[in-house]
Structures are given as structure tokens and as C-alpha cells.
Amino acid sequence: MASPLRIPDRGPSGVDARCDAGIPADLRNRLEELGQAHVFAWWPQLSAALRAGLVRQLRELDFDSLEQSIAYVRRSGSNRTGQADVGLPAANVADELQPPRDVIRQDASFRRHADHWRCLGEQSMARGEVAAVVVAGGMGTRLGWPRPKGLFPVGPVTGKPLFQWHVEQIVALRGRLRAAIPLVVMTSTFTHEATVQAFAEHRCWGLPPHDVTFVCQGEAPALDRDTGRLLMAAPHRLATAPDGHGGLFGALQREGTLEQLRRRGVRRLFYFQIDNPGTRVCDPEFVGCHLARRAEVSVRVIRKQTPEERVGVVVFDGRVHRIVEYIDLPRRLAEAEAPPGSGKLRLWAGNTAVHIFELDFLVRCARDGVELPWHHTTKAIPYFDSTGRWVRPTAPNAVKLERFIFDLLPFARRVLVVEADRRREYLPLKNRVGENSPHTVRQGLISLAAERIQRLGGEVAAGTAVEIDPRWNDERLARAIAQTPRITTDTYFGD
Ligand code: UTP
């Protein structure tokens, strides 16, 4: 803990009435109105440069949104229980939400069409029309890993980090289809430097560097979860956090990436999140489904298992499709069955956070000035307290403002939902222990690799870890298995 600074003699507003010279009056008034004058508590001790920095940061605040968020925090106060606590304003959650309308399920009909869809997807990729976009700007507070989550070792045998795990799938597809599939990586101020450095050190894990673009997302202020006061990171700086995965939409616009991708012939973005190693990056079948149904946005979903499962659902609200976070779904709707008494959830389509966006759709939303709404999530965010101490909370202490990328759904003219095999494609890494933790992810990845080995005639002894290089096709794997069909020690099948 840093040593506390001397605390200034503050007036009732939180600003020393005698020492506030130089604080722009409009800013001071607005912040006082919002009960946030404490942000100037250290003003008298700041140098001119630090004062200018604070003023600059405060001027960048969106005061209207801030006002709403403060009101929200004060209203909900200690009643707040969830991780993500307001998805949509209650009024927007229609009473009778319906399941999505255009759905492709994992059934016999899927298997009949799969070859056709795969072919469509591969052709689009071979024409250079698909770019992969991964969001990797999160702070990973629940995992408690101090570096970017993309650097977390997930390879059960190799310890490959998540970035490599995903990138090698793209490298494999590029090789097989002779396609130039570019990768866009969204970082944040928390992850940017370490991410760019790791890509450079590892030569982008086999991707040509000119096909990798980094875009850095924006930030939003963090509020004390009990009082709604802006948290400080230093006497002259507000505490901020990345502005959510929805920050991607703004970042792509700000950095001119939409236009750059359009110019190189990209027509659609395959969006995924860094923390699900089950993602089949640029899965040709999924891309083919999207094309066959002429969707503007496609969502990969899993069947939600219980009303309590912490997964957002894709719904149709009678007018548009949207994704409603589990915490915002009224219990009655979460529990509704179709047909009644069947034990099958009516709102069944659980979001895996894998999407395809048509580039034209994103360009249209940008041109129309679409602004994604703010949500509030509670997180553990370090801050500089009023006594001048640096505090590192171990439990959520802050409300963080975030945008969610799926709030683009209501703007799409055509939304497609494609069901995935949960066991294969949903292995999120969220928590340090328990569900969705390194342990469950490791077990999931090992059993998927073992199943593939068994299908090709091999046998994996219990308790043995196996891992397969995504660049290895079945033919190559079968050759290796033929040499040692019974695997009794941890083995990596790869180059
Ligand atoms: P989560 O919502 O699980 O957040 O992110 P997180 O930051 O990784 O973890 P916690 O909640 O602090 O424990 C889902 C995905 O969205 C990305 C993450 O990197 C992850 O791929 N994300 C999240 C961003 O890129 N930026 C953000 O601001 C938030």
C-alpha cells in the first residue's frame, strides 16, 4: 500500500473553498450537481500538468450517461446481486418474449445440409471475404490472472496460451483453403502492450504480421458500488475500466478498420471472445449457414439447460431479435416451457458469444449513428481512496459501465440462430475455481481430443492428457495413431 498523501482541508462540497482556483466553473458546477466534487479533492496539491490532465479526462465524460448510471447505482444500492445487473431497461423486456424465429438446429436436417453449408463457407473464405475478430480487452477479474487472458496457458500438454490456441486454427484454415483470412484483435489499455508484444515475440504464431490488426477499445469510469461516487485511480486521475466487448463497434469505427477491411474485400466478420477455447474459429459450416439464410447477423447458441443457467438468451420481442442477459430475464419467462409441461425451456437459445456480422450491416449502423446502450456490471477495481491509500479489493466494489456487442442485434434486418454442440463448443474460461475454470476447460479439451483419437482407432489411458495441433487433419493424426495406438503418457500430436 502506498503511503497516504496529506489530505487537504476540504469544504462541504469536497473541494477546498479557498484552493479551487483554476477549476473550470462549468465542470465544477456539473460535477457538484452530480455529487462528484470529490474528484477535485487533491486539486490544491496538483501541478499544472496534472490539473490539465484531470480536466481533460473529466471533459471526456458523457455526463448524461454518467447521471443515469449514478442514479441507477443509488437506486439499486445494496440490493444488487448479479454479475451483470442491468441489461435492458425493464420497460424493454416485453412480457411475452418469444424464441428466435430463424433457427438452424443440430439435427438430422443439419447433417443433410452440412456439406453444402461447409462448401459455401469455404468458398467465401477462399475469396477473402471473411475476417476473424477476437475481443481480448477484458480485465479477467474473476480468473484473477494478472496478464491478458489471451496469454493464459490452456493447451493441456503444451501449455499454449489462448491466443495461440485460436490463431493456429486460422493458420490451419488459411493453409487448407489457400485463403487470406485476416485477424483483428481488440485490446484495451489493460491488455494492449502485453498482447502486441506477445504477438511480436511469437511471430503472430504463424499468421503474416500484415494480416493482424490491433484495435484498442475505449474506457469508461468506474463508480463506487454503494455510493455511486466516481472512483479515483490517482489524485489526478479517475479510475477507469475497458468499455465492454461492445467497445469493439466504436473502436472499429475510430480506427478506420471497417473501411480498411471493406477495401480489401472482406464482407463479413467472424466475431469471438478470447476466453472460449471451444470456439471453432471461422467455422465454415457456420459461415455457410449465415450465407445460405442471407443473415445480417448470426449467433451461435447452445440449448440453455436450466432456468438458472447464467447464460443470455436470444429472443424475438415481437418486433426485433435481441439478447437478454440471464439477470434481466424475469423468472416467469426463464422458467416457461414449450410446450407447457414438456421440461423444455421456451427461451432456450443460450448465447455462446460467437457471431457473424455482415460488414455492410456494421457500416450501415455506423452511418446511422447507432450508439450501444450502457450496462452496469460489478467488478473488483483497485482505487485510490479518500485518505490517499491505494486499495486493492478482493470482492466487487465497483460498478463498471460496459457496452455489449450483442446490442447490435435489434438493428439487423435478418438474424439467424445456429445451434452448436455445447460439449464441443462451449468451454468458457471465467473463474479461478469451480465451473468454467482452468480445471473444467482442461478436462473438456482433453476429452474432445481423446474422442477424436478414439474415432481414428486410438485409445487414451485414463488420466492421460492429449492435445492435437489444429493444423493436423484426420489423415495426419491417423498416421501418428497407427504407430502408437495406445496412449499412456501425456502426448501432443503436433509439429
Ligand atoms: P467477460 O465479460 O467475461 O469479462 O468478457 P472479462 O473481463 O474477461 O472477465 P471478468 O468479468 O472481469 O472476470 C467476455 C469477453 O469479452 C472481452 C473479454 O476479453 C472476453 O473475451 N471483453 C470484455 C473485452 O474485450 N473488453 C471488455 O471491456 C470486456
Coordinates of C-alpha atoms and ligand atoms in Angstrom, one line a residue:
M1 CA 0.0 0.0 0.0
A2 CA 1.4 3.4 -1.0
S3 CA 1.8 5.9 1.8
P4 CA -1.2 8.3 2.1
L5 CA -0.9 11.8 0.8
R6 CA -1.7 14.7 3.1
I7 CA -5.4 15.3 3.0
P8 CA -6.5 18.8 2.0
D9 CA -8.8 20.8 4.2
R10 CA -12.0 20.3 2.3
G11 CA -15.1 22.4 2.3
P12 CA -18.6 20.8 2.3
S13 CA -18.6 20.1 -1.4
G14 CA -15.4 18.2 -1.2
V15 CA -13.3 21.0 -2.7
D16 CA -11.3 23.3 -0.6
A17 CA -13.2 26.5 -1.0
R18 CA -10.0 28.5 -0.8
C19 CA -8.0 26.4 -3.2
D20 CA -10.3 25.7 -6.1
A21 CA -8.8 28.4 -8.2
G22 CA -8.3 27.2 -11.7
I23 CA -11.1 24.6 -11.8
P24 CA -13.2 25.4 -14.8
A25 CA -16.5 26.6 -13.4
D26 CA -18.8 24.7 -15.7
L27 CA -17.0 21.4 -14.8
R28 CA -17.1 22.1 -11.2
N29 CA -20.8 23.0 -11.2
R30 CA -21.8 19.9 -13.2
L31 CA -19.8 17.6 -11.0
E32 CA -21.2 19.2 -7.8
E33 CA -24.7 18.8 -9.2
L34 CA -23.9 15.1 -9.6
G35 CA -22.4 14.8 -6.1
Q36 CA -19.0 14.2 -7.6
A37 CA -17.0 17.2 -6.4
H38 CA -14.6 14.9 -4.5
V39 CA -12.7 14.4 -7.8
F40 CA -11.1 17.8 -7.1
A41 CA -10.2 16.9 -3.6
W42 CA -6.4 16.9 -4.4
W43 CA -6.6 19.9 -6.7
P44 CA -4.6 22.2 -4.5
Q45 CA -1.6 19.8 -4.5
L46 CA -1.6 19.0 -8.2
S47 CA 1.0 20.5 -10.6
A48 CA -0.4 22.5 -13.6
A49 CA 0.3 19.5 -15.9
L50 CA -1.6 17.1 -13.6
R51 CA -4.5 19.5 -13.3
A52 CA -4.7 19.8 -17.0
G53 CA -4.7 16.0 -17.3
L54 CA -7.6 15.7 -14.8
V55 CA -9.6 18.4 -16.6
R56 CA -9.0 16.7 -19.9
Q57 CA -10.3 13.4 -18.6
L58 CA -13.3 15.0 -17.0
R59 CA -14.2 16.8 -20.2
E60 CA -14.3 13.4 -22.0
L61 CA -17.1 12.2 -19.7
D62 CA -20.5 11.6 -21.2
F63 CA -22.4 13.4 -18.4
D64 CA -25.9 12.3 -19.4
S65 CA -24.9 8.7 -19.3
L66 CA -23.0 9.2 -16.1
E67 CA -26.0 10.8 -14.5
Q68 CA -28.2 7.9 -15.4
S69 CA -25.6 5.4 -14.1
I70 CA -25.2 7.3 -10.8
A71 CA -29.0 7.3 -10.4
Y72 CA -29.0 3.6 -11.2
V73 CA -26.4 2.8 -8.5
R74 CA -28.1 4.9 -5.9
R75 CA -31.4 3.3 -6.7
S76 CA -30.3 -0.3 -6.6
G77 CA -27.6 0.2 -3.9
S78 CA -27.1 -2.9 -1.8
N79 CA -29.9 -4.8 -3.5
R80 CA -27.6 -5.5 -6.4
T81 CA -26.8 -9.2 -6.5
G82 CA -25.8 -10.1 -10.0
Q83 CA -22.6 -10.0 -12.1
A84 CA -24.2 -8.1 -14.9
D85 CA -27.1 -6.3 -13.4
V86 CA -28.9 -4.2 -16.0
G87 CA -29.0 -5.5 -19.5
L88 CA -32.1 -3.7 -20.8
P89 CA -34.2 -1.2 -19.1
A90 CA -37.1 -3.2 -17.6
A91 CA -39.6 -1.5 -19.9
N92 CA -37.8 -3.1 -22.9
V93 CA -38.2 -6.6 -21.6
A94 CA -41.5 -7.4 -23.3
D95 CA -43.9 -9.5 -21.3
E96 CA -44.1 -12.3 -23.8
L97 CA -40.7 -12.8 -25.3
Q98 CA -40.6 -15.5 -27.9
P99 CA -37.8 -17.8 -29.0
P100 CA -35.8 -16.7 -32.1
R101 CA -37.6 -17.2 -35.5
D102 CA -34.9 -18.3 -37.9
V103 CA -33.1 -21.2 -36.4
I104 CA -30.9 -24.0 -37.7
R105 CA -30.7 -26.8 -35.2
Q106 CA -28.2 -29.6 -34.7
D107 CA -30.4 -32.4 -36.0
A108 CA -30.7 -34.8 -38.9
S109 CA -31.6 -32.0 -41.3
F110 CA -28.4 -30.1 -40.3
R111 CA -26.3 -33.2 -41.1
R112 CA -28.0 -33.5 -44.5
H113 CA -27.1 -29.9 -45.4
A114 CA -23.8 -29.7 -43.7
D115 CA -21.7 -30.4 -46.7
H116 CA -23.4 -27.7 -48.7
W117 CA -23.1 -25.2 -46.0
R118 CA -19.4 -26.0 -45.4
C119 CA -18.8 -25.6 -49.1
L120 CA -20.5 -22.2 -49.2
G121 CA -18.5 -21.1 -46.1
E122 CA -15.2 -22.3 -47.6
Q123 CA -15.8 -20.6 -50.9
S124 CA -16.5 -17.3 -49.1
M125 CA -13.3 -17.6 -47.2
A126 CA -11.3 -18.6 -50.2
R127 CA -12.5 -15.4 -51.9
G128 CA -11.0 -13.5 -48.9
E129 CA -14.5 -12.3 -47.7
V130 CA -14.1 -13.4 -44.0
A131 CA -12.1 -11.7 -41.3
A132 CA -11.8 -13.1 -37.8
V133 CA -12.2 -10.6 -34.9
V134 CA -11.4 -11.6 -31.3
V135 CA -12.2 -9.4 -28.3
A136 CA -9.4 -9.6 -25.8
G137 CA -9.6 -6.4 -23.8
G138 CA -11.3 -7.8 -20.7
M139 CA -9.7 -7.5 -17.2
G140 CA -10.4 -11.1 -16.3
T141 CA -11.1 -10.1 -12.7
R142 CA -12.9 -13.4 -11.9
L143 CA -10.0 -15.5 -13.2
G144 CA -7.5 -13.4 -11.2
W145 CA -4.8 -13.8 -13.8
P146 CA -2.7 -10.6 -13.8
R147 CA -1.9 -10.7 -17.5
P148 CA -4.2 -10.6 -20.6
K149 CA -6.4 -13.6 -20.6
G150 CA -5.1 -14.4 -24.1
L151 CA -1.8 -15.3 -22.5
F152 CA -3.4 -17.8 -20.2
P153 CA -2.0 -21.3 -20.8
V154 CA -4.8 -23.6 -22.0
G155 CA -3.0 -26.3 -24.0
P156 CA -3.4 -29.4 -21.8
V157 CA 0.0 -30.7 -22.8
T158 CA 1.8 -27.8 -24.4
G159 CA 0.5 -25.0 -22.2
K160 CA -0.2 -23.0 -25.3
P161 CA -1.8 -19.7 -24.5
L162 CA -5.3 -18.9 -25.7
F163 CA -4.1 -16.5 -28.4
Q164 CA -2.0 -19.3 -30.0
W165 CA -4.9 -21.8 -29.5
H166 CA -7.2 -19.6 -31.6
V167 CA -4.6 -18.3 -34.1
E168 CA -3.4 -21.8 -35.1
Q169 CA -7.0 -22.6 -36.2
I170 CA -6.9 -19.6 -38.5
V171 CA -3.4 -20.6 -39.8
A172 CA -4.8 -24.2 -40.4
L173 CA -7.8 -22.8 -42.4
R174 CA -5.6 -20.4 -44.4
G175 CA -3.4 -23.3 -45.4
R176 CA -6.2 -25.7 -46.2
L177 CA -8.2 -23.1 -48.2
R178 CA -5.3 -21.1 -49.5
A179 CA -7.3 -18.1 -48.2
A180 CA -6.1 -14.8 -46.7
I181 CA -8.1 -14.6 -43.5
P182 CA -7.1 -11.5 -41.6
L183 CA -7.3 -11.3 -37.8
V184 CA -8.4 -8.2 -35.9
V185 CA -7.5 -8.3 -32.2
M186 CA -9.3 -5.9 -29.8
T187 CA -7.2 -4.9 -26.9
S188 CA -7.7 -2.4 -24.1
T189 CA -5.3 -0.2 -22.2
F190 CA -5.0 -3.1 -19.7
T191 CA -4.0 -5.7 -22.3
H192 CA -2.6 -3.8 -25.3
E193 CA 1.1 -3.6 -24.6
A194 CA 1.5 -7.2 -23.4
T195 CA -0.7 -8.5 -26.3
V196 CA 1.2 -6.7 -29.0
Q197 CA 4.5 -7.7 -27.5
A198 CA 3.5 -11.4 -27.3
F199 CA 2.3 -11.4 -31.0
A200 CA 5.6 -9.9 -32.0
E201 CA 7.7 -12.3 -29.9
H202 CA 5.9 -15.3 -31.3
R203 CA 5.8 -14.0 -34.9
C204 CA 2.0 -13.9 -34.7
W205 CA 2.0 -17.7 -34.2
G206 CA 2.3 -18.3 -37.9
L207 CA 0.0 -15.5 -39.3
P208 CA 1.6 -13.0 -41.6
P209 CA 2.0 -9.8 -39.4
H210 CA 0.4 -7.7 -42.2
D211 CA -2.8 -9.7 -41.7
V212 CA -3.0 -8.9 -38.0
T213 CA -4.5 -5.6 -36.9
F214 CA -4.9 -4.4 -33.3
V215 CA -7.6 -2.0 -32.3
C216 CA -7.7 -0.6 -28.8
Q217 CA -11.1 -0.2 -27.2
G218 CA -12.2 2.8 -25.1
E219 CA -12.6 3.2 -21.4
A220 CA -15.4 4.2 -19.1
P221 CA -15.4 5.4 -15.5
A222 CA -16.0 3.1 -12.5
L223 CA -18.3 4.1 -9.7
D224 CA -18.3 3.0 -6.1
R225 CA -21.0 0.3 -5.9
D226 CA -22.6 1.6 -2.7
T227 CA -22.4 5.4 -3.1
G228 CA -22.2 6.0 -6.9
R229 CA -19.1 8.2 -6.4
L230 CA -16.6 8.2 -9.2
L231 CA -13.6 6.1 -8.1
M232 CA -10.1 7.7 -8.4
A233 CA -7.0 5.9 -9.7
A234 CA -4.7 8.7 -8.5
P235 CA -5.1 12.2 -7.1
H236 CA -5.3 13.5 -10.7
R237 CA -7.0 10.6 -12.5
L238 CA -10.3 8.8 -12.5
A239 CA -10.3 5.0 -12.2
T240 CA -11.5 3.6 -15.5
A241 CA -12.0 0.2 -17.0
P242 CA -12.5 -1.0 -20.6
D243 CA -15.9 -0.2 -22.0
G244 CA -17.1 -3.7 -22.6
H245 CA -16.9 -6.0 -25.6
G246 CA -19.4 -3.7 -27.3
G247 CA -16.5 -1.2 -27.3
L248 CA -15.5 -3.1 -30.5
F249 CA -18.1 -1.2 -32.6
G250 CA -16.7 2.2 -31.6
A251 CA -13.1 1.0 -31.9
L252 CA -13.6 -0.3 -35.4
Q253 CA -15.0 3.0 -36.5
R254 CA -12.5 5.2 -34.7
E255 CA -9.5 3.3 -36.1
G256 CA -10.9 3.2 -39.7
T257 CA -10.9 -0.7 -39.6
L258 CA -14.3 -1.1 -41.1
E259 CA -13.2 0.8 -44.2
Q260 CA -9.8 -0.9 -44.4
L261 CA -11.5 -4.3 -44.3
R262 CA -14.1 -3.3 -46.9
R263 CA -11.3 -2.1 -49.2
R264 CA -9.5 -5.4 -49.0
G265 CA -12.7 -7.3 -50.0
V266 CA -13.9 -8.5 -46.6
R267 CA -17.6 -8.9 -46.5
R268 CA -18.2 -10.4 -43.0
L269 CA -16.6 -10.6 -39.6
F270 CA -16.4 -13.8 -37.6
Y271 CA -16.6 -12.4 -34.0
F272 CA -15.5 -14.5 -31.0
Q273 CA -14.2 -13.9 -27.5
I274 CA -10.7 -14.8 -26.3
D275 CA -11.8 -16.9 -23.4
N276 CA -13.6 -19.8 -25.0
P277 CA -11.1 -22.4 -26.4
G278 CA -14.1 -24.4 -27.7
T279 CA -14.7 -21.8 -30.4
R280 CA -14.4 -23.2 -33.9
V281 CA -12.8 -20.0 -35.3
C282 CA -14.2 -19.2 -38.8
D283 CA -16.2 -22.5 -38.8
P284 CA -17.0 -22.9 -42.5
E285 CA -20.4 -24.6 -41.7
F286 CA -21.5 -21.7 -39.6
V287 CA -20.4 -19.2 -42.2
G288 CA -22.2 -21.2 -44.8
C289 CA -25.5 -21.2 -42.8
H290 CA -25.2 -17.5 -42.4
L291 CA -24.8 -17.1 -46.2
A292 CA -27.5 -19.5 -47.1
R293 CA -30.0 -17.7 -45.0
R294 CA -28.8 -14.2 -46.1
A295 CA -28.5 -13.2 -42.4
E296 CA -27.0 -9.8 -41.4
V297 CA -26.1 -11.2 -38.0
S298 CA -25.8 -14.8 -37.0
V299 CA -25.5 -16.1 -33.4
R300 CA -24.1 -19.4 -32.4
V301 CA -26.2 -20.8 -29.5
I302 CA -26.4 -23.7 -27.1
R303 CA -29.5 -25.1 -25.6
K304 CA -29.9 -23.5 -22.2
Q305 CA -30.1 -26.3 -19.6
T306 CA -31.9 -24.9 -16.6
P307 CA -33.8 -21.6 -16.0
E308 CA -30.9 -20.7 -13.6
E309 CA -28.1 -21.2 -16.0
R310 CA -26.1 -18.0 -16.3
V311 CA -26.3 -17.5 -20.0
G312 CA -28.0 -14.8 -22.0
V313 CA -30.8 -15.9 -24.4
V314 CA -31.6 -14.8 -28.0
V315 CA -35.3 -13.8 -28.1
F316 CA -37.7 -12.2 -30.5
D317 CA -39.7 -9.4 -28.8
G318 CA -42.4 -9.3 -31.5
R319 CA -40.5 -6.7 -33.5
V320 CA -36.8 -7.4 -33.4
H321 CA -34.3 -10.0 -32.1
R322 CA -32.2 -9.2 -29.1
I323 CA -30.2 -10.9 -26.5
V324 CA -31.4 -10.7 -22.9
E325 CA -28.9 -11.3 -20.1
Y326 CA -29.9 -14.0 -17.6
I327 CA -30.1 -11.5 -14.9
D328 CA -32.7 -9.4 -16.8
L329 CA -34.9 -12.3 -17.7
P330 CA -38.0 -12.3 -15.4
R331 CA -38.1 -15.7 -13.6
R332 CA -41.5 -16.5 -15.1
L333 CA -40.1 -16.2 -18.6
A334 CA -36.9 -18.0 -17.7
E335 CA -38.9 -21.0 -16.4
A336 CA -41.6 -21.0 -19.2
E337 CA -41.7 -24.3 -21.0
A338 CA -42.8 -25.1 -24.6
P339 CA -45.0 -27.0 -24.9
P340 CA -46.1 -26.4 -21.3
G341 CA -45.0 -29.3 -19.1
S342 CA -42.5 -30.7 -21.6
G343 CA -39.5 -29.8 -19.5
K344 CA -38.1 -27.9 -22.5
L345 CA -37.3 -24.2 -21.9
R346 CA -39.2 -21.9 -24.3
L347 CA -36.4 -19.3 -24.3
W348 CA -33.8 -21.9 -25.0
A349 CA -31.3 -20.2 -27.2
G350 CA -28.2 -19.6 -25.0
N351 CA -25.7 -17.1 -26.4
T352 CA -22.1 -18.5 -26.8
A353 CA -20.8 -15.1 -27.9
V354 CA -19.8 -16.3 -31.3
H355 CA -21.3 -14.2 -34.0
I356 CA -21.0 -13.3 -37.7
F357 CA -21.7 -9.7 -38.7
E358 CA -22.1 -8.6 -42.3
L359 CA -19.7 -5.7 -42.8
D360 CA -22.3 -3.8 -44.7
F361 CA -24.6 -4.1 -41.7
L362 CA -21.9 -2.6 -39.4
V363 CA -21.2 0.2 -41.9
R364 CA -24.9 1.0 -42.0
C365 CA -25.2 1.1 -38.2
A366 CA -22.1 3.4 -38.1
R367 CA -23.6 5.7 -40.7
D368 CA -26.9 5.8 -38.9
G369 CA -25.1 6.8 -35.7
V370 CA -26.2 3.8 -33.7
E371 CA -25.0 4.1 -30.1
L372 CA -25.0 0.9 -28.0
P373 CA -26.5 1.3 -24.6
W374 CA -24.6 1.2 -21.3
H375 CA -24.9 -1.8 -19.0
H376 CA -23.7 -2.0 -15.4
T377 CA -21.5 -4.8 -14.1
T378 CA -20.0 -5.2 -10.7
K379 CA -16.2 -5.8 -10.6
A380 CA -13.3 -5.6 -8.2
I381 CA -11.5 -2.4 -9.3
P382 CA -8.5 -1.0 -7.4
Y383 CA -8.8 2.6 -6.4
F384 CA -7.2 5.4 -4.6
D385 CA -9.4 6.2 -1.5
S386 CA -10.2 9.5 0.1
T387 CA -7.4 9.1 2.7
G388 CA -4.9 8.8 -0.1
R389 CA -4.4 5.0 0.1
W390 CA -4.2 2.6 -2.8
V391 CA -6.9 -0.1 -2.2
R392 CA -6.9 -3.5 -4.0
P393 CA -10.3 -5.0 -3.3
T394 CA -10.8 -8.8 -3.3
A395 CA -14.5 -8.6 -3.8
P396 CA -16.6 -6.5 -6.3
N397 CA -16.5 -2.9 -5.1
A398 CA -17.3 -1.0 -8.2
V399 CA -20.0 -0.6 -10.9
K400 CA -18.4 -0.6 -14.3
L401 CA -20.1 0.8 -17.4
E402 CA -20.0 -1.6 -20.3
R403 CA -21.3 -1.9 -23.8
F404 CA -22.3 -5.3 -25.1
I405 CA -21.7 -6.1 -28.8
F406 CA -25.0 -8.1 -29.0
D407 CA -27.0 -4.9 -28.6
L408 CA -26.5 -4.5 -32.3
L409 CA -28.9 -7.3 -32.9
P410 CA -32.1 -5.2 -32.8
F411 CA -30.7 -3.2 -35.8
A412 CA -30.3 -6.2 -38.0
R413 CA -32.9 -6.9 -40.7
R414 CA -32.3 -10.6 -40.5
V415 CA -30.9 -12.6 -37.6
L416 CA -30.1 -16.3 -37.8
V417 CA -29.5 -18.5 -34.8
V418 CA -27.4 -21.7 -35.3
E419 CA -27.3 -24.3 -32.6
A420 CA -23.9 -25.7 -31.6
D421 CA -22.9 -28.8 -29.7
R422 CA -22.4 -27.5 -26.2
R423 CA -19.8 -30.0 -25.2
R424 CA -17.6 -29.2 -28.2
E425 CA -18.0 -25.5 -28.5
Y426 CA -18.7 -24.1 -25.0
L427 CA -15.7 -24.1 -22.8
P428 CA -15.6 -20.6 -21.3
L429 CA -12.7 -19.7 -19.0
K430 CA -14.2 -17.3 -16.4
N431 CA -13.5 -18.4 -12.9
R432 CA -10.4 -19.3 -10.8
V433 CA -12.1 -22.4 -9.5
G434 CA -15.4 -24.3 -9.9
E435 CA -17.4 -24.1 -13.1
N436 CA -15.8 -22.5 -16.2
S437 CA -12.4 -22.6 -14.6
P438 CA -9.0 -23.8 -15.8
H439 CA -9.8 -27.2 -14.5
T440 CA -13.1 -27.7 -16.3
V441 CA -11.6 -26.2 -19.5
R442 CA -8.6 -28.6 -19.3
Q443 CA -10.9 -31.6 -18.8
G444 CA -13.1 -30.5 -21.7
L445 CA -10.3 -30.1 -24.1
I446 CA -8.7 -33.4 -23.1
S447 CA -11.9 -35.3 -23.6
L448 CA -12.5 -33.7 -27.0
A449 CA -9.0 -34.7 -28.2
A450 CA -9.4 -38.2 -26.7
E451 CA -12.7 -38.7 -28.6
R452 CA -11.1 -37.7 -31.8
I453 CA -8.2 -40.1 -31.2
Q454 CA -10.6 -42.9 -30.4
R455 CA -12.7 -42.2 -33.5
L456 CA -9.5 -42.8 -35.5
G457 CA -8.7 -46.1 -33.8
G458 CA -6.5 -45.0 -30.9
E459 CA -7.0 -45.5 -27.2
V460 CA -6.2 -43.0 -24.5
A461 CA -5.5 -44.4 -21.0
A462 CA -7.5 -42.8 -18.1
G463 CA -5.7 -39.8 -16.6
T464 CA -3.6 -39.2 -19.7
A465 CA -3.6 -35.7 -21.2
V466 CA -3.7 -35.4 -25.0
E467 CA -3.7 -32.4 -27.3
I468 CA -3.9 -32.1 -31.0
D469 CA -2.4 -29.4 -33.2
P470 CA -5.3 -27.7 -35.0
R471 CA -3.2 -27.8 -38.2
W472 CA -3.3 -31.6 -38.1
N473 CA -6.1 -33.1 -40.2
D474 CA -7.6 -36.6 -39.5
E475 CA -5.3 -38.2 -42.1
R476 CA -2.2 -37.0 -40.4
L477 CA -3.5 -37.8 -37.0
A478 CA -4.5 -41.3 -38.0
R479 CA -0.9 -42.0 -39.3
A480 CA 0.5 -41.0 -35.9
I481 CA -2.0 -43.0 -34.0
A482 CA -1.3 -46.1 -36.2
Q483 CA 2.3 -46.0 -34.9
T484 CA 1.2 -45.9 -31.2
P485 CA -2.4 -46.8 -30.9
R486 CA -2.4 -46.9 -27.1
I487 CA -1.5 -43.6 -25.5
T488 CA -0.4 -44.0 -21.9
T489 CA 1.7 -40.8 -21.4
D490 CA 0.7 -37.2 -21.9
T491 CA 1.1 -36.6 -25.7
Y492 CA 0.9 -33.7 -28.1
F493 CA 0.1 -34.6 -31.6
G494 CA 1.5 -31.7 -33.4
D495 CA 4.5 -30.0 -35.1
Ligands
UTP1 P1 -16.2 -11.0 -19.7 O1 -17.5 -10.3 -19.7 O2 -16.2 -12.4 -19.3 O3 -15.1 -10.2 -18.9 O4 -15.6 -10.9 -21.2 P2 -13.6 -10.4 -18.5 O5 -13.1 -9.0 -18.4 O6 -12.9 -11.3 -19.5 O7 -13.7 -11.1 -17.1 P3 -14.3 -10.6 -15.7 O8 -15.7 -10.4 -15.9 O9 -13.5 -9.3 -15.3 O10 -14.0 -11.7 -14.8 C1 -16.0 -11.7 -22.2 C2 -15.1 -11.4 -23.4 O11 -15.2 -10.1 -23.8 C3 -13.9 -9.5 -23.7 C4 -13.1 -10.4 -22.8 O12 -11.7 -10.2 -23.1 C5 -13.6 -11.7 -23.2 O13 -13.1 -12.2 -24.4 N1 -14.0 -8.1 -23.2 C6 -14.7 -7.9 -22.1 C7 -13.4 -7.1 -23.8 O14 -12.7 -7.3 -24.9 N2 -13.5 -5.9 -23.3 C8 -14.2 -5.6 -22.2 O15 -14.2 -4.4 -21.8 C9 -14.8 -6.6 -21.6

